[in-house]
């Protein structure tokens, strides 16, 4: 079987098995427009609040405020955006979160805390807790990836999933992205330098990457399927002969 795999791999075109074919030394400006995702229903957030008054801040956090760094949300309470787009925040009540970015929501909470004189110079830090990317198909380790940094490129996601296999179609990777009630399907060519300037270079929460098998994989599977009954029959006959003897 190993010999068969080597033979099939050697028959493949080298260009079909490599990234960024014939790209010279270059520079590309990252496309960071709209990189900050818009919050939506069922997003899970951690919101940490700190201020100059640790005792007053303690109300908004589950741990002692004096033990929490002003920019640390590791122990911050969690908030799930409900189906109506709201979160319930202490003292502020229901706050519309869906349709806003994290900076917009952070600014609104900060302004409300100051306006109601609940805290002096509050600092609000918001993080995604369910920034996930799904990678499927011809990769070393198909999986759902949790991205703590909240920023990941398609190349990084594929690397985290074990990279593409030798049987992957590198010029026809499918990106599935949900935007409100619409699912957008985009084909991406990883053999072209256009990926570096593509708006899809950086992924968004809940993106799905599907890597299709190439013709070599389909052909090898078809050949194996056609020969499988013959192999099984031969093995069965061998067992019968051995048993008879």
XYZ file of C-alpha atoms in Angstrom:
245
model
C 0.000 0.000 0.000
C 2.919 2.351 0.802
C 4.376 1.685 -2.649
C 1.036 2.537 -4.245
C 0.866 5.831 -2.364
C 4.390 6.763 -3.476
C 3.607 5.940 -7.097
C 0.445 8.032 -7.070
C 2.212 10.930 -5.394
C 5.029 10.872 -7.931
C 2.523 11.079 -10.763
C 1.049 14.298 -9.397
C 2.099 17.628 -10.818
C 4.545 19.345 -8.470
C 2.725 22.654 -8.919
C -0.454 21.052 -7.586
C 1.322 20.129 -4.352
C 2.976 23.479 -3.538
C 1.852 26.907 -2.382
C 2.505 30.277 -4.071
C 4.036 28.976 -7.296
C 6.704 31.157 -8.936
C 6.259 34.078 -6.546
C 9.397 36.292 -6.452
C 10.522 38.319 -3.457
C 7.578 40.619 -2.780
C 5.862 42.858 -0.270
C 2.133 42.864 0.353
C 0.162 45.260 2.513
C -2.165 43.425 4.878
C -5.839 44.089 4.321
C -7.052 44.911 7.843
C -10.319 46.545 6.831
C -13.334 45.164 8.687
C -11.068 42.815 10.626
C -12.985 43.610 13.812
C -16.006 41.256 13.611
C -19.505 42.399 14.402
C -21.056 40.765 17.457
C -24.093 38.575 16.936
C -26.528 36.322 18.750
C -24.998 33.388 20.712
C -21.565 35.017 20.903
C -19.959 34.373 24.280
C -18.001 37.267 25.758
C -15.892 37.891 28.821
C -16.186 41.434 30.169
C -13.716 42.598 32.816
C -14.196 45.914 34.605
C -11.613 47.732 36.708
C -11.332 51.222 38.160
C -9.560 53.372 40.724
C -11.899 51.981 43.389
C -11.343 48.196 43.789
C -14.209 47.818 46.272
C -16.720 49.379 43.900
C -15.357 47.368 40.978
C -15.801 44.085 42.829
C -19.521 44.164 42.069
C -18.788 43.695 38.360
C -16.273 40.858 38.736
C -16.423 37.417 40.383
C -12.962 37.761 41.981
C -11.330 40.332 44.221
C -10.740 43.417 42.097
C -7.377 44.052 43.770
C -6.167 40.694 42.413
C -7.190 41.494 38.860
C -4.879 43.329 36.521
C -6.488 46.354 34.906
C -6.146 44.744 31.469
C -6.705 41.101 32.421
C -9.992 39.323 31.630
C -8.927 35.726 32.331
C -11.233 35.576 35.358
C -13.889 37.936 34.071
C -17.573 36.988 34.111
C -19.074 35.601 30.948
C -21.987 37.036 28.987
C -23.946 35.215 26.301
C -25.649 37.400 23.720
C -29.261 36.183 23.666
C -31.467 35.586 20.654
C -32.700 39.173 20.813
C -29.123 40.485 20.692
C -28.867 41.611 24.335
C -26.607 40.926 27.301
C -27.597 41.566 30.916
C -24.992 43.642 32.698
C -24.930 44.411 36.441
C -26.681 47.689 37.288
C -26.927 48.644 33.618
C -29.534 46.034 32.774
C -30.106 44.906 29.193
C -27.575 46.214 26.686
C -27.881 45.669 22.952
C -24.658 43.946 21.863
C -25.511 42.344 18.527
C -24.621 44.478 15.539
C -21.813 46.264 17.372
C -18.066 45.655 17.435
C -16.212 45.036 20.677
C -14.796 48.599 20.751
C -18.296 50.020 20.292
C -19.740 47.888 23.091
C -16.781 48.682 25.338
C -17.253 52.429 24.797
C -20.983 52.212 25.535
C -20.486 50.302 28.810
C -17.705 52.686 29.882
C -19.849 55.754 29.184
C -22.822 54.327 31.099
C -20.692 53.458 34.131
C -19.321 57.011 34.208
C -22.643 58.716 33.484
C -24.387 56.870 36.298
C -21.403 57.556 38.579
C -21.007 53.866 39.352
C -17.225 53.885 38.850
C -14.428 56.436 38.563
C -12.349 56.135 35.387
C -13.554 52.608 34.581
C -11.604 50.362 32.242
C -13.647 47.787 30.330
C -11.971 44.897 28.536
C -13.987 42.589 26.265
C -12.807 39.328 24.727
C -14.378 36.644 22.569
C -14.649 33.257 24.241
C -15.998 31.411 21.200
C -13.756 32.637 18.386
C -13.708 29.335 16.539
C -12.685 28.219 13.060
C -13.599 24.823 11.542
C -11.179 23.143 9.129
C -12.418 20.104 7.200
C -11.351 17.842 4.348
C -7.841 17.058 3.127
C -5.827 18.340 6.086
C -3.656 16.494 8.557
C -6.003 17.015 11.492
C -9.543 18.193 10.668
C -10.731 20.067 13.730
C -12.513 23.009 15.299
C -9.902 25.559 16.354
C -10.318 27.994 19.230
C -8.350 31.197 18.589
C -7.434 32.993 21.853
C -5.720 35.868 20.014
C -8.928 36.603 18.039
C -6.866 37.054 14.890
C -5.886 34.255 12.517
C -5.113 34.012 8.823
C -6.234 31.179 6.591
C -2.604 29.997 6.363
C -2.291 29.874 10.151
C -5.581 27.990 10.467
C -4.468 25.376 7.935
C -1.156 24.995 9.776
C -2.962 24.491 13.088
C -5.037 21.777 11.390
C -1.916 19.872 10.329
C -1.440 21.511 6.906
C -2.890 20.269 3.611
C -2.271 16.665 2.617
C -0.612 15.684 -0.667
C -4.097 14.983 -2.039
C -5.511 18.472 -1.354
C -6.700 20.849 -4.056
C -4.638 23.905 -3.244
C -6.192 26.057 -5.941
C -9.810 25.480 -4.921
C -10.158 25.803 -1.127
C -13.712 26.604 -0.057
C -14.404 29.266 2.592
C -17.901 29.248 4.115
C -18.764 32.416 6.034
C -22.034 33.317 7.725
C -23.074 36.952 7.543
C -26.313 37.488 9.454
C -28.758 35.087 7.755
C -26.659 34.620 4.609
C -23.977 32.003 4.058
C -21.277 33.139 1.637
C -19.193 30.588 -0.284
C -15.829 31.735 -1.648
C -13.177 29.771 -3.557
C -9.567 30.537 -2.653
C -6.453 29.744 -4.689
C -3.492 29.083 -2.387
C -1.114 28.733 -5.332
C -1.544 32.421 -6.224
C -0.077 35.478 -4.515
C -3.544 37.079 -4.622
C -4.306 35.389 -1.306
C -2.059 37.925 0.464
C -4.218 40.867 -0.606
C -7.545 39.053 -0.379
C -10.182 40.284 2.118
C -10.472 36.625 3.113
C -6.827 36.314 4.185
C -7.833 36.932 7.800
C -10.645 34.725 9.029
C -13.694 35.658 11.065
C -15.429 33.800 13.915
C -17.283 30.638 12.852
C -15.659 30.526 9.407
C -15.494 27.040 7.877
C -12.662 25.944 5.595
C -13.218 22.894 3.411
C -10.311 21.440 1.432
C -11.408 19.212 -1.431
C -9.454 16.102 -2.555
C -7.652 16.255 -5.893
C -8.051 13.852 -8.815
C -5.244 11.603 -7.573
C -7.111 10.931 -4.316
C -10.375 10.249 -6.132
C -8.650 7.959 -8.637
C -6.784 6.013 -5.941
C -9.985 5.582 -3.937
C -11.848 4.373 -7.020
C -9.106 1.853 -7.856
C -8.990 0.586 -4.286
C -12.765 0.217 -4.217
C -12.792 -1.755 -7.482
C -10.004 -4.079 -6.338
C -11.345 -4.559 -2.802
C -13.782 -7.434 -3.675
C -10.981 -9.264 -5.496
C -8.598 -8.845 -2.540
C -11.223 -10.017 -0.057
C -12.083 -13.006 -2.218
C -8.402 -13.956 -2.454
C -8.000 -13.662 1.306
C -11.114 -15.770 1.903
C -9.846 -18.430 -0.510
C -6.487 -18.470 1.261
C -8.182 -18.956 4.640
C -10.250 -21.840 3.231
C -7.161 -23.551 1.777
C -5.214 -23.166 5.012
C -8.144 -24.487 7.049
C -8.598 -27.463 4.698
C -4.939 -28.432 5.097
